[in-house]
CSV table of C-alpha atoms and ligand atoms in Angstrom, one decimal:
chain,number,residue,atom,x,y,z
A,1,UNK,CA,-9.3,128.4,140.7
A,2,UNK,CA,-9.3,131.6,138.3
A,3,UNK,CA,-5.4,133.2,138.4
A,4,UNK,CA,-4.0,129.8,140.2
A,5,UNK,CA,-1.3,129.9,137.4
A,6,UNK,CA,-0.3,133.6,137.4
A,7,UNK,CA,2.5,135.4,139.3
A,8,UNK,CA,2.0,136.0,142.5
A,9,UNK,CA,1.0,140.2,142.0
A,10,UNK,CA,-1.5,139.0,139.5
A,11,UNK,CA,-2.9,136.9,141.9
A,12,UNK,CA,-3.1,139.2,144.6
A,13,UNK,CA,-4.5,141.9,142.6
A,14,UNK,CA,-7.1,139.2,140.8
A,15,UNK,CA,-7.4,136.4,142.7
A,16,UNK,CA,-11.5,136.4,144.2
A,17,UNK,CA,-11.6,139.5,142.8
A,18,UNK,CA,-14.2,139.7,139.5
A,19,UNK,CA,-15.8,142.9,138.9
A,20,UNK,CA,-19.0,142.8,141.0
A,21,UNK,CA,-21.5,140.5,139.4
A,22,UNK,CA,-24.9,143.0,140.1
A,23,UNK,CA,-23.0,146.3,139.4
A,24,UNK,CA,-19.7,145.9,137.7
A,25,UNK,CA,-18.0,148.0,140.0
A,26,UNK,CA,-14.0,146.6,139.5
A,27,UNK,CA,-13.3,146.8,143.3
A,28,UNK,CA,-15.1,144.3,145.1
A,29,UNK,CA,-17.7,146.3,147.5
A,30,UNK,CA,-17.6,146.2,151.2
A,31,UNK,CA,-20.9,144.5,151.5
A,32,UNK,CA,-21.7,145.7,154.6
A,33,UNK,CA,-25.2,143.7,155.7
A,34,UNK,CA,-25.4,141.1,158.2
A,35,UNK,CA,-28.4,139.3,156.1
A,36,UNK,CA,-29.6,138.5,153.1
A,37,UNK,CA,-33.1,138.5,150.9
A,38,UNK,CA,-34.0,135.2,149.9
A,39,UNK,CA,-36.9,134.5,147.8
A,40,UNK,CA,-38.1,131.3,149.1
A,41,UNK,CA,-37.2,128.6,151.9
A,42,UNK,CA,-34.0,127.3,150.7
A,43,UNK,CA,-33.6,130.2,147.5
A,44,UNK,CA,-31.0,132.6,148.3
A,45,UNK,CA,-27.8,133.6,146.1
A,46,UNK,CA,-25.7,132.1,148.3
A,47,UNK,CA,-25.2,133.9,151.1
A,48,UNK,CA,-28.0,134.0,153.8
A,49,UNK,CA,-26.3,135.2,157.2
A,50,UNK,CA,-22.9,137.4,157.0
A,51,UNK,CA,-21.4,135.2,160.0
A,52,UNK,CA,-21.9,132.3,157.6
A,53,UNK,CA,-20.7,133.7,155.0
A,54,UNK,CA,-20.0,137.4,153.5
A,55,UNK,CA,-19.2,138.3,149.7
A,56,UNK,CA,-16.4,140.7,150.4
A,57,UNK,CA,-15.1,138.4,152.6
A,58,UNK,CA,-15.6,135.6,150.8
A,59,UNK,CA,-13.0,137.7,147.6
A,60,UNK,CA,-10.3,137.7,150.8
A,61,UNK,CA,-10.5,134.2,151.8
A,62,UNK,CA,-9.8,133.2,147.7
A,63,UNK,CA,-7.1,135.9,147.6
A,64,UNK,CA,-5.5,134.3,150.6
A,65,UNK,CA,-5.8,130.6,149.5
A,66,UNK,CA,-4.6,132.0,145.8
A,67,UNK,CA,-1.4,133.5,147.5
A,68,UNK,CA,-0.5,130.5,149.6
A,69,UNK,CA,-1.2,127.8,146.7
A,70,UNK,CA,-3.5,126.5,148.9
A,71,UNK,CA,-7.0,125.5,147.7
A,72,UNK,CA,-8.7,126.9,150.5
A,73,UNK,CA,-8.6,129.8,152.4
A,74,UNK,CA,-10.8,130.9,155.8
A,75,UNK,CA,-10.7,134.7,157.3
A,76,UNK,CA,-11.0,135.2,161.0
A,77,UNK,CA,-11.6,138.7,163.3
A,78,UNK,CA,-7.5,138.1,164.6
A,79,UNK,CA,-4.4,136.2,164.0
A,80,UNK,CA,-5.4,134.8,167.1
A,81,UNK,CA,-8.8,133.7,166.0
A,82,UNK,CA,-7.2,131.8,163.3
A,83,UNK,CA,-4.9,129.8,164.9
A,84,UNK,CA,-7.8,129.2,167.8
A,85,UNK,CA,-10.0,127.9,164.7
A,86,UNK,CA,-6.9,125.6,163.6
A,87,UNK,CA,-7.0,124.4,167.1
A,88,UNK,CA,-10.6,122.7,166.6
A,89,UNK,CA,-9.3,120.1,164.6
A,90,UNK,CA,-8.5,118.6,167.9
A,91,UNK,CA,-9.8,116.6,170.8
A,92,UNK,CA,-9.7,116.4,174.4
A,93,UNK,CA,-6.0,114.4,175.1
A,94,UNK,CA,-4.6,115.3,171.7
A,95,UNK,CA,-0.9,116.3,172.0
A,96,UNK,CA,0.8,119.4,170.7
A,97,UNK,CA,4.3,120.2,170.0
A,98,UNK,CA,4.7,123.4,169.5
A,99,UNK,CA,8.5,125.4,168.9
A,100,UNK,CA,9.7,127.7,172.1
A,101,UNK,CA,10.2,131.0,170.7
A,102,UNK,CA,6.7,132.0,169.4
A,103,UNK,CA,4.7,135.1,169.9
A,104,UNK,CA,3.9,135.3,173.3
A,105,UNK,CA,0.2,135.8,172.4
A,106,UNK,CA,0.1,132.5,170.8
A,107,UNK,CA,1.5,131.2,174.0
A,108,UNK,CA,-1.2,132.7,176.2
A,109,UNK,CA,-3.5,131.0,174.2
A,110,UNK,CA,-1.4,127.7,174.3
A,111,UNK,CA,-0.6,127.4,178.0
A,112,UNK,CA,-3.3,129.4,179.2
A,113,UNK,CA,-6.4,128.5,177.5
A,114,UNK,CA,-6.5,125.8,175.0
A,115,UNK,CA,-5.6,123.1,177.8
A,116,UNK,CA,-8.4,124.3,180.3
A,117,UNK,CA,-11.1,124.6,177.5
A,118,UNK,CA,-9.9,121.9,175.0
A,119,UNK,CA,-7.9,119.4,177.0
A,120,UNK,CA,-5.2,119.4,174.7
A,121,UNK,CA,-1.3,119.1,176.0
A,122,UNK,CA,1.2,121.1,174.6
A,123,UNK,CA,5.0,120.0,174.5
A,124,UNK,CA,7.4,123.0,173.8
A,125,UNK,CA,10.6,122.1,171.4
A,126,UNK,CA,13.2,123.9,169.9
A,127,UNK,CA,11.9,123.3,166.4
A,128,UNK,CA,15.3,124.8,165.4
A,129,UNK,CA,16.4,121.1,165.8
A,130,UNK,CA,14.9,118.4,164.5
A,131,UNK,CA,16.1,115.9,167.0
A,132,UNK,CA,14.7,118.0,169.8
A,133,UNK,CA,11.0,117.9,167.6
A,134,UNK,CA,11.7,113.8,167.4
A,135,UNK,CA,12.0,113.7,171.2
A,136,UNK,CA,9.1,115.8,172.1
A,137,UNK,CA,6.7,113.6,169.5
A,138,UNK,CA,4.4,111.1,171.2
A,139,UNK,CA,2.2,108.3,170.1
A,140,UNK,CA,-1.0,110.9,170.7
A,141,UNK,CA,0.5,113.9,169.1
A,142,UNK,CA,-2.0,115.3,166.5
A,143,UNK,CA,-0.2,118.7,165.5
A,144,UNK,CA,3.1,120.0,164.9
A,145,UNK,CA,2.9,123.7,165.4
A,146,UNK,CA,6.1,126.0,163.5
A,147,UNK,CA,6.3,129.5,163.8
A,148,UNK,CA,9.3,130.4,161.1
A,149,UNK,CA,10.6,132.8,161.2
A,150,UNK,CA,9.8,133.3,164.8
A,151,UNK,CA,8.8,136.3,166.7
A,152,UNK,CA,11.3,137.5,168.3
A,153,UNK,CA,14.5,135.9,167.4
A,154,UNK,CA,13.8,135.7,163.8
A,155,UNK,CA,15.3,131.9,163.5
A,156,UNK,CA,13.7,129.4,161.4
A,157,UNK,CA,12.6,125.9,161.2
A,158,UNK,CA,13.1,122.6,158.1
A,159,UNK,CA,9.6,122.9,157.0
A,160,UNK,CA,10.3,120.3,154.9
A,161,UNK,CA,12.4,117.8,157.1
A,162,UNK,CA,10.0,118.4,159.7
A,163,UNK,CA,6.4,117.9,158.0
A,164,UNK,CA,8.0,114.4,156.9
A,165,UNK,CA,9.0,113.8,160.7
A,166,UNK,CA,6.1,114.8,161.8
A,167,UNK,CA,3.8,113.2,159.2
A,168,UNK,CA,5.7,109.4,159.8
A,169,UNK,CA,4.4,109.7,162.8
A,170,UNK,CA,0.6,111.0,162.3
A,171,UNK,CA,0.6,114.2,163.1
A,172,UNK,CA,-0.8,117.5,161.3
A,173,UNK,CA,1.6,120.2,160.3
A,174,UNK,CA,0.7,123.5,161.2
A,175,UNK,CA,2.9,127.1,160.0
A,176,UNK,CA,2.2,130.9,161.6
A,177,UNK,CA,3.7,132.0,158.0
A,178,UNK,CA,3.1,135.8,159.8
A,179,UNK,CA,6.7,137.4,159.3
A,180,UNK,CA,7.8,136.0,156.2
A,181,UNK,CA,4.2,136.4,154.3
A,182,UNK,CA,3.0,134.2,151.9
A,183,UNK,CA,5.0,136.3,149.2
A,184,UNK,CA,8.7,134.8,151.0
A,185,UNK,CA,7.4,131.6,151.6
A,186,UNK,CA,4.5,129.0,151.1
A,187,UNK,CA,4.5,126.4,154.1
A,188,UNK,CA,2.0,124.3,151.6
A,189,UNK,CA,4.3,123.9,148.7
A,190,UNK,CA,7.2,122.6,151.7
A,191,UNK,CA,5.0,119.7,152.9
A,192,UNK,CA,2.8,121.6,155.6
A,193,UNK,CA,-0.9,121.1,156.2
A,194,UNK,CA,-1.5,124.2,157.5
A,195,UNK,CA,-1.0,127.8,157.2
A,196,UNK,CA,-1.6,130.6,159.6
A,197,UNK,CA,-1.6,134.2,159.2
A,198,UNK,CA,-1.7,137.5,161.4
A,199,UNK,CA,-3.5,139.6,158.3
A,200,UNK,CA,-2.6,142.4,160.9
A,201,UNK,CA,0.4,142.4,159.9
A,202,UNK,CA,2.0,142.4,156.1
A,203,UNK,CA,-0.6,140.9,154.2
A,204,UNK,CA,-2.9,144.2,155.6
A,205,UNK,CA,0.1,146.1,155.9
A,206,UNK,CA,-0.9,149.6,157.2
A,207,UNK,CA,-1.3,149.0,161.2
A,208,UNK,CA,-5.2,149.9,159.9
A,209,UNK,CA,-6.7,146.1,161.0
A,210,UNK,CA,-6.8,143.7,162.8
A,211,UNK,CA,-7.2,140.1,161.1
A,212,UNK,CA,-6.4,136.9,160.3
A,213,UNK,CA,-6.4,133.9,158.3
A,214,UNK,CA,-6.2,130.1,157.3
A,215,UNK,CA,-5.1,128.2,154.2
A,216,UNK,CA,-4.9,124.8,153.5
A,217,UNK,CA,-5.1,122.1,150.6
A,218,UNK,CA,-7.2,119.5,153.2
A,219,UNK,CA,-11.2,119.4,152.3
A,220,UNK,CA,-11.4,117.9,155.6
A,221,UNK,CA,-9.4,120.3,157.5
A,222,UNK,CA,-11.1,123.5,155.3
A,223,UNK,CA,-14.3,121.8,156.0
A,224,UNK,CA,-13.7,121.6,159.5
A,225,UNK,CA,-12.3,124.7,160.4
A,226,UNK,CA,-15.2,126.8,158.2
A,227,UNK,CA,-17.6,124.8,160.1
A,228,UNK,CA,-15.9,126.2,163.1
A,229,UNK,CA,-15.7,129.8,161.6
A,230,UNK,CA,-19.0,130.0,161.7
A,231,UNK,CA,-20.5,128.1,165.0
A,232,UNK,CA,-17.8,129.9,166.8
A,233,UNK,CA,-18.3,133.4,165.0
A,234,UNK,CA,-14.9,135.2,165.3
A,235,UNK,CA,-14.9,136.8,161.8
A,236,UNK,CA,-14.2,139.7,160.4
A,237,UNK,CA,-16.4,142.0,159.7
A,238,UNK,CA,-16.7,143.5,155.6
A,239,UNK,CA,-15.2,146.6,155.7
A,240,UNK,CA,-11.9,144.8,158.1
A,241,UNK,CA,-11.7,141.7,155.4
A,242,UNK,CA,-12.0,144.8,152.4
A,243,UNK,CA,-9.3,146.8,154.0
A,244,UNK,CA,-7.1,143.1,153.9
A,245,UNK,CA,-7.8,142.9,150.5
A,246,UNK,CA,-6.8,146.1,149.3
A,247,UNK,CA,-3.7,145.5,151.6
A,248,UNK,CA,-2.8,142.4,149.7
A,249,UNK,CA,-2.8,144.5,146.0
A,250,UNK,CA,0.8,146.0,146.7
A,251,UNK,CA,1.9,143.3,148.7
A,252,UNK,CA,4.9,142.3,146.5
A,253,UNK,CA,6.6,145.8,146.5
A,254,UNK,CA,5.6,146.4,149.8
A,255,UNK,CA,8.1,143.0,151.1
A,256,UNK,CA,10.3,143.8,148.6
A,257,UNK,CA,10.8,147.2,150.4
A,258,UNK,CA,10.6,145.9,153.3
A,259,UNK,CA,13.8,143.0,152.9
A,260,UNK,CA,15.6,146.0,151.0
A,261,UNK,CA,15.6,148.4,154.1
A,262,UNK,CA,15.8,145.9,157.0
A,263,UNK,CA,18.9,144.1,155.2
A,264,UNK,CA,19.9,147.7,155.1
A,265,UNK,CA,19.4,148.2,158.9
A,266,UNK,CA,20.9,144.9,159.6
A,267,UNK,CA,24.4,145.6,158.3
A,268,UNK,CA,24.4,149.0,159.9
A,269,UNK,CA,23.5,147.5,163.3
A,270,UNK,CA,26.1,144.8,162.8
A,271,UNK,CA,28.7,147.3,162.1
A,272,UNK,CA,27.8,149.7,164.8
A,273,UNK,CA,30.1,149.8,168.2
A,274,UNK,CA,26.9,150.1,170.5
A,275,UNK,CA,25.4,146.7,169.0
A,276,UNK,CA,25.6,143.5,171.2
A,277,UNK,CA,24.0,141.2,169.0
A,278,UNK,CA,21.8,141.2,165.9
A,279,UNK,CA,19.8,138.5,164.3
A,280,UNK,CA,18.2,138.7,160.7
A,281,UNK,CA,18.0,135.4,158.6
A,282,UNK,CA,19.5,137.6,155.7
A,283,UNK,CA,22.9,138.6,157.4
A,284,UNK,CA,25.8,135.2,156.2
A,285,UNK,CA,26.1,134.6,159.9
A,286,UNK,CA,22.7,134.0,160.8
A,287,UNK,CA,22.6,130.3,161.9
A,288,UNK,CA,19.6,129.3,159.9
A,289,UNK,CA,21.1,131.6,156.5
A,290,UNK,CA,21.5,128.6,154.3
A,291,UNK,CA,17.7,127.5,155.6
A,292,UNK,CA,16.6,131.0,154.5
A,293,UNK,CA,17.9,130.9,151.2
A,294,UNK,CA,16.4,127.9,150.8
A,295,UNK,CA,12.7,127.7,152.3
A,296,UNK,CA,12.3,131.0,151.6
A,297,UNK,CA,12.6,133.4,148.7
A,298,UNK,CA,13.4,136.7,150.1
A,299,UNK,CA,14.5,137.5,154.2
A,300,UNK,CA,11.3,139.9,155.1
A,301,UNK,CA,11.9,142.8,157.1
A,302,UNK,CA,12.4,141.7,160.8
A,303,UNK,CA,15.5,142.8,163.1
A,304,UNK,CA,15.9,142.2,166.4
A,305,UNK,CA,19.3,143.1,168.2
A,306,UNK,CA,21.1,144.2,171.5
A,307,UNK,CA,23.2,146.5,172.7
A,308,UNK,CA,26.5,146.6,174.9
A,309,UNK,CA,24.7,148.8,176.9
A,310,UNK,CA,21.9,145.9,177.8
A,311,UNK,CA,18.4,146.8,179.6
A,312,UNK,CA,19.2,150.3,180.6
A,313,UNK,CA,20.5,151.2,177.2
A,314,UNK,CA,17.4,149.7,175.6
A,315,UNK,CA,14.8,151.3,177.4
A,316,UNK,CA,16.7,154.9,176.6
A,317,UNK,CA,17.0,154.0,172.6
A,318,UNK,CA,13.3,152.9,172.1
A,319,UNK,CA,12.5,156.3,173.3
A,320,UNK,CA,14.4,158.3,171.6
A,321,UNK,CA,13.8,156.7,168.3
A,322,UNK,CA,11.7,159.3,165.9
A,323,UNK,CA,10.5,157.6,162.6
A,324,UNK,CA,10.3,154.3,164.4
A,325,UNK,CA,7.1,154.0,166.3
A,326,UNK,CA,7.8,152.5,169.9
A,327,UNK,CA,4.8,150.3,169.8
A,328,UNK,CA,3.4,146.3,169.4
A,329,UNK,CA,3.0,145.0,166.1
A,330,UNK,CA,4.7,144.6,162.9
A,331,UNK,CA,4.3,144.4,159.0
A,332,UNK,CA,2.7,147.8,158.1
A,333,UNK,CA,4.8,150.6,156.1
A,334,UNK,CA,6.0,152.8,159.2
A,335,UNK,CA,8.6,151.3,161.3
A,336,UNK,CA,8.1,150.1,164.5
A,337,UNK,CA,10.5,149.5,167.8
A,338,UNK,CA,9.4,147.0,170.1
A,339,UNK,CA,10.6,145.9,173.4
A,340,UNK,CA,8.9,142.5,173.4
A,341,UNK,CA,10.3,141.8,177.4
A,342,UNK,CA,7.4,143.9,178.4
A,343,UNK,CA,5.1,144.0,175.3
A,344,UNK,CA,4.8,141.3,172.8
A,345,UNK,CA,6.0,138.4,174.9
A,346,UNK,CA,5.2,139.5,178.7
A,347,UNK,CA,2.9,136.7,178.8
A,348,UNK,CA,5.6,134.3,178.6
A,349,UNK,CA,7.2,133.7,181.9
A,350,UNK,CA,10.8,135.2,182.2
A,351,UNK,CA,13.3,132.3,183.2
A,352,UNK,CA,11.3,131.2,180.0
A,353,UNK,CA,11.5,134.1,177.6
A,354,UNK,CA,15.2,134.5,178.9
A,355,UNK,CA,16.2,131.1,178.1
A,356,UNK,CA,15.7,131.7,174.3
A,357,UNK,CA,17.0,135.1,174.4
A,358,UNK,CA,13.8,137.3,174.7
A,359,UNK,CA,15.8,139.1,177.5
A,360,UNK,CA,15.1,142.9,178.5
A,361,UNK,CA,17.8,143.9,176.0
A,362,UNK,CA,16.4,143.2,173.3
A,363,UNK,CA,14.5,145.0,170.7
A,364,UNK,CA,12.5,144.1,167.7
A,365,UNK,CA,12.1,146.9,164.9
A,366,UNK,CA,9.6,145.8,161.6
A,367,UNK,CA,11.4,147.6,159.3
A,368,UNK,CA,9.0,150.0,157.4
A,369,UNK,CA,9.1,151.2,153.7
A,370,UNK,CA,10.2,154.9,154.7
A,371,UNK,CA,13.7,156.1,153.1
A,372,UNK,CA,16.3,153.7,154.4
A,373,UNK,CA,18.9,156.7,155.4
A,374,UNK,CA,16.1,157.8,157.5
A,375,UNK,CA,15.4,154.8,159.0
A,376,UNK,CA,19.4,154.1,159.7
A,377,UNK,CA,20.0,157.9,161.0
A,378,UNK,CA,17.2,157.7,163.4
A,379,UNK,CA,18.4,154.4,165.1
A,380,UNK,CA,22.4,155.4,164.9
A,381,UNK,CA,20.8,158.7,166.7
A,382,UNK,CA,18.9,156.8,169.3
A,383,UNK,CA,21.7,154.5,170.4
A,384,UNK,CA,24.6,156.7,170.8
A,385,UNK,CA,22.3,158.7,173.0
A,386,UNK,CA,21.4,155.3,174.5
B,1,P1T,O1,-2.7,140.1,166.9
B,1,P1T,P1,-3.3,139.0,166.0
B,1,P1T,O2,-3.8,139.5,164.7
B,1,P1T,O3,-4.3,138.2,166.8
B,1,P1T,O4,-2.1,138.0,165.6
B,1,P1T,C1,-1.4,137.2,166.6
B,1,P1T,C2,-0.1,136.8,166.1
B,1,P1T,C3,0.1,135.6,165.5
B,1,P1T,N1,1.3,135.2,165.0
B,1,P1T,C4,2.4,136.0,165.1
B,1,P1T,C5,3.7,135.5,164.5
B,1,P1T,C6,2.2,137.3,165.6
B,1,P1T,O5,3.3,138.1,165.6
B,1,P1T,C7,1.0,137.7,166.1
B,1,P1T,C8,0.8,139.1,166.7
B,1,P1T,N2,2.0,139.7,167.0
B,1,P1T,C9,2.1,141.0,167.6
B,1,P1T,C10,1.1,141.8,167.9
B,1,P1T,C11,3.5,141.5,167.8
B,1,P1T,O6,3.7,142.7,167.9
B,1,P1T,O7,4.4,140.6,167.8
């Protein structure tokens, strides 16, 4: 692949991206048709039906792949698309383990619907701890599924150790690489099979789209998920996989913003009298820190904390916030508060959500790219009303 051996902003400004072959325009056009002229039975230039196939999206899915290191990459209409179209590979009786703190969409979709429509089982371990991954294994498990960090409580997983657990004992390895985008870490390059993205979030990076996307190294895997791409049809449409693309050009300074200013807001929320708790894989007491510096190359800009206060005091400070957004979501340039009790993860039952700390106290801000005083003045200003 053209660029495979550059940096990783040269990539994501290059990669799928060659001036247009019938005009030269240097951005790649939003081909917006759903067909395609051919000239005979079986003579077309490639592309013959835009479900099947779609040139600007087509430029996203070899952006994506050229960003994870992978050799292919697939683009769905969601995060959740994606990871349904990962979900394929399987069969009726085929075993999942899947980690216990994930985004509570992804657990919908896990307890809710995959079983009833795909007859898989899902097993849900603390992939925190290996051991507790070894004991949920069985002789029929076909996928490991890791979110890491995870969504909410920002802890992370041994790619590495467990992709060589999991692959002793025949099973796929599958990453939701969402919050620390492919520019902090590549699953692939760990040992992973796999890797999932919410395009939603940073890789699109403006709360503008919703999208997502698949990467992998497998020709079989690729080959079977594209097949399902298109018999299924969730994709995105060319002007949603453009706006992606365009997303994925400032990528690099974007997450570098991003770690700056939430490492920023970490340290003042760990400092502050009102804070309970705070977790963010950068701060030195974070219990997967060492894992961080490892698997990954930079922290992202996740934080989610409590306060002394609890519930009561969280529902007054996510209102009172001004530059943070109280809203869903993540990854775009504005900064966002979240409550994920009764947003993000109110599908997942409470003794559940409780059990691994999603608790009504807690909040989850995606740290935007705005002026980091700002950012730390409006919180301090939110919780001492709190
Ligand atoms: O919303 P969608 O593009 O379908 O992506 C789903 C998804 C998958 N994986 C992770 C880790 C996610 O965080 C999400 C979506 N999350 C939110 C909307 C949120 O606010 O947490």
């Amino acid at each position: 692949m053209k660029f495979a051996d550059s940096g990783f902003s040269t990539r994501a400004i290059h990669a799928g991206q060659d001036p247009d072959p019938a005009t030269g325009a240097t951005i790649v056009p939003i081909y917006q048709t759903s067909t395609y002229t051919q000239e005979a039975p079986g003579q077309h230039k490639g592309y013959e039906y835009s479900r099947t196939g779609n040139p600007t999206r087509t430029a996203l899915e070899e952006c994506v792949a050229a960003l994870e290191g992978a050799e292919y990459g697939l683009a769905f209409a969601s995060g959740l698309a994606a990871t349904t179209a990962v979900m394929s590979l399987f069969s009726p009786g085929d075993h999942v383990v899947a980690g216990d703190d994930l985004y509570g969409g992804t657990y919908r979709l896990f307890d809710k619907v995959l079983p009833r429509t795909g007859g898989l089982e899902f097993t849900y371990a603390d992939t925190t701890d290996a051991a507790s991954v070894e004991e949920a294994l069985r002789p029929e498990t076909r996928l490991l599924w890791i979110e890491t960090p995870t969504n909410p409580m920002l802890t992370l997983s041994d790619i590495a150790k467990l992709s060589e657990m999991a692959h002793e004992r025949g099973a796929v390895v599958a990453v939701d690489n969402t919050f620390a985008s492919p520019y902090f870490q590549n699953p692939l390059s760990l040992g992973a099979d796999i890797v999932v993205h919410s395009t939603t979030k940073y890789m699109g990076g403006h709360s503008d789209v919703i999208g997502g996307a698949v990467a992998t190294s497998n020709e079989e895997f690729h080959e079977e998920i594209k097949f399902y791409q298109n018999a299924a049809g969730a994709v995105p449409g060319a002007f949603d996989a453009w706006i992606v693309l365009r997303g994925l050009k400032t990528l690099a300074v974007r997450m570098r913003q991003h770690e700056e200013n939430a490492l920023a807001v970490a340290r003042f929320l760990q400092d502050h009298p009102e804070v309970e708790t705070v977790h963010y894989p950068g701060l030195p007491d974070h219990p997967q820190h060492e894992l961080a510096k490892e698997q990954m190359s930079g922290f992202s800009g996740m934080v989610s904390f409590t306060l002394r206060g609890g519930a009561e005091a969280a529902y007054a400070a996510v209102q009172k916030t001004r530059v943070f957004h109280f809203a869903e979501s993540l990854g775009g340039v504005e900064s966002l508060i979240t409550h994920p009790a009764t947003m993000t993860h109110a599908a997942i039952p409470r003794e559940q959500r409780e059990a691994r700390g999603v608790t009504d106290g807690l909040m989850r801000l995606s740290v935007g790219i705005e002026d980091k005083d700002d950012l730390i003045a409006d919180l301090d200003g939110a919780i001492r009303a709190g």
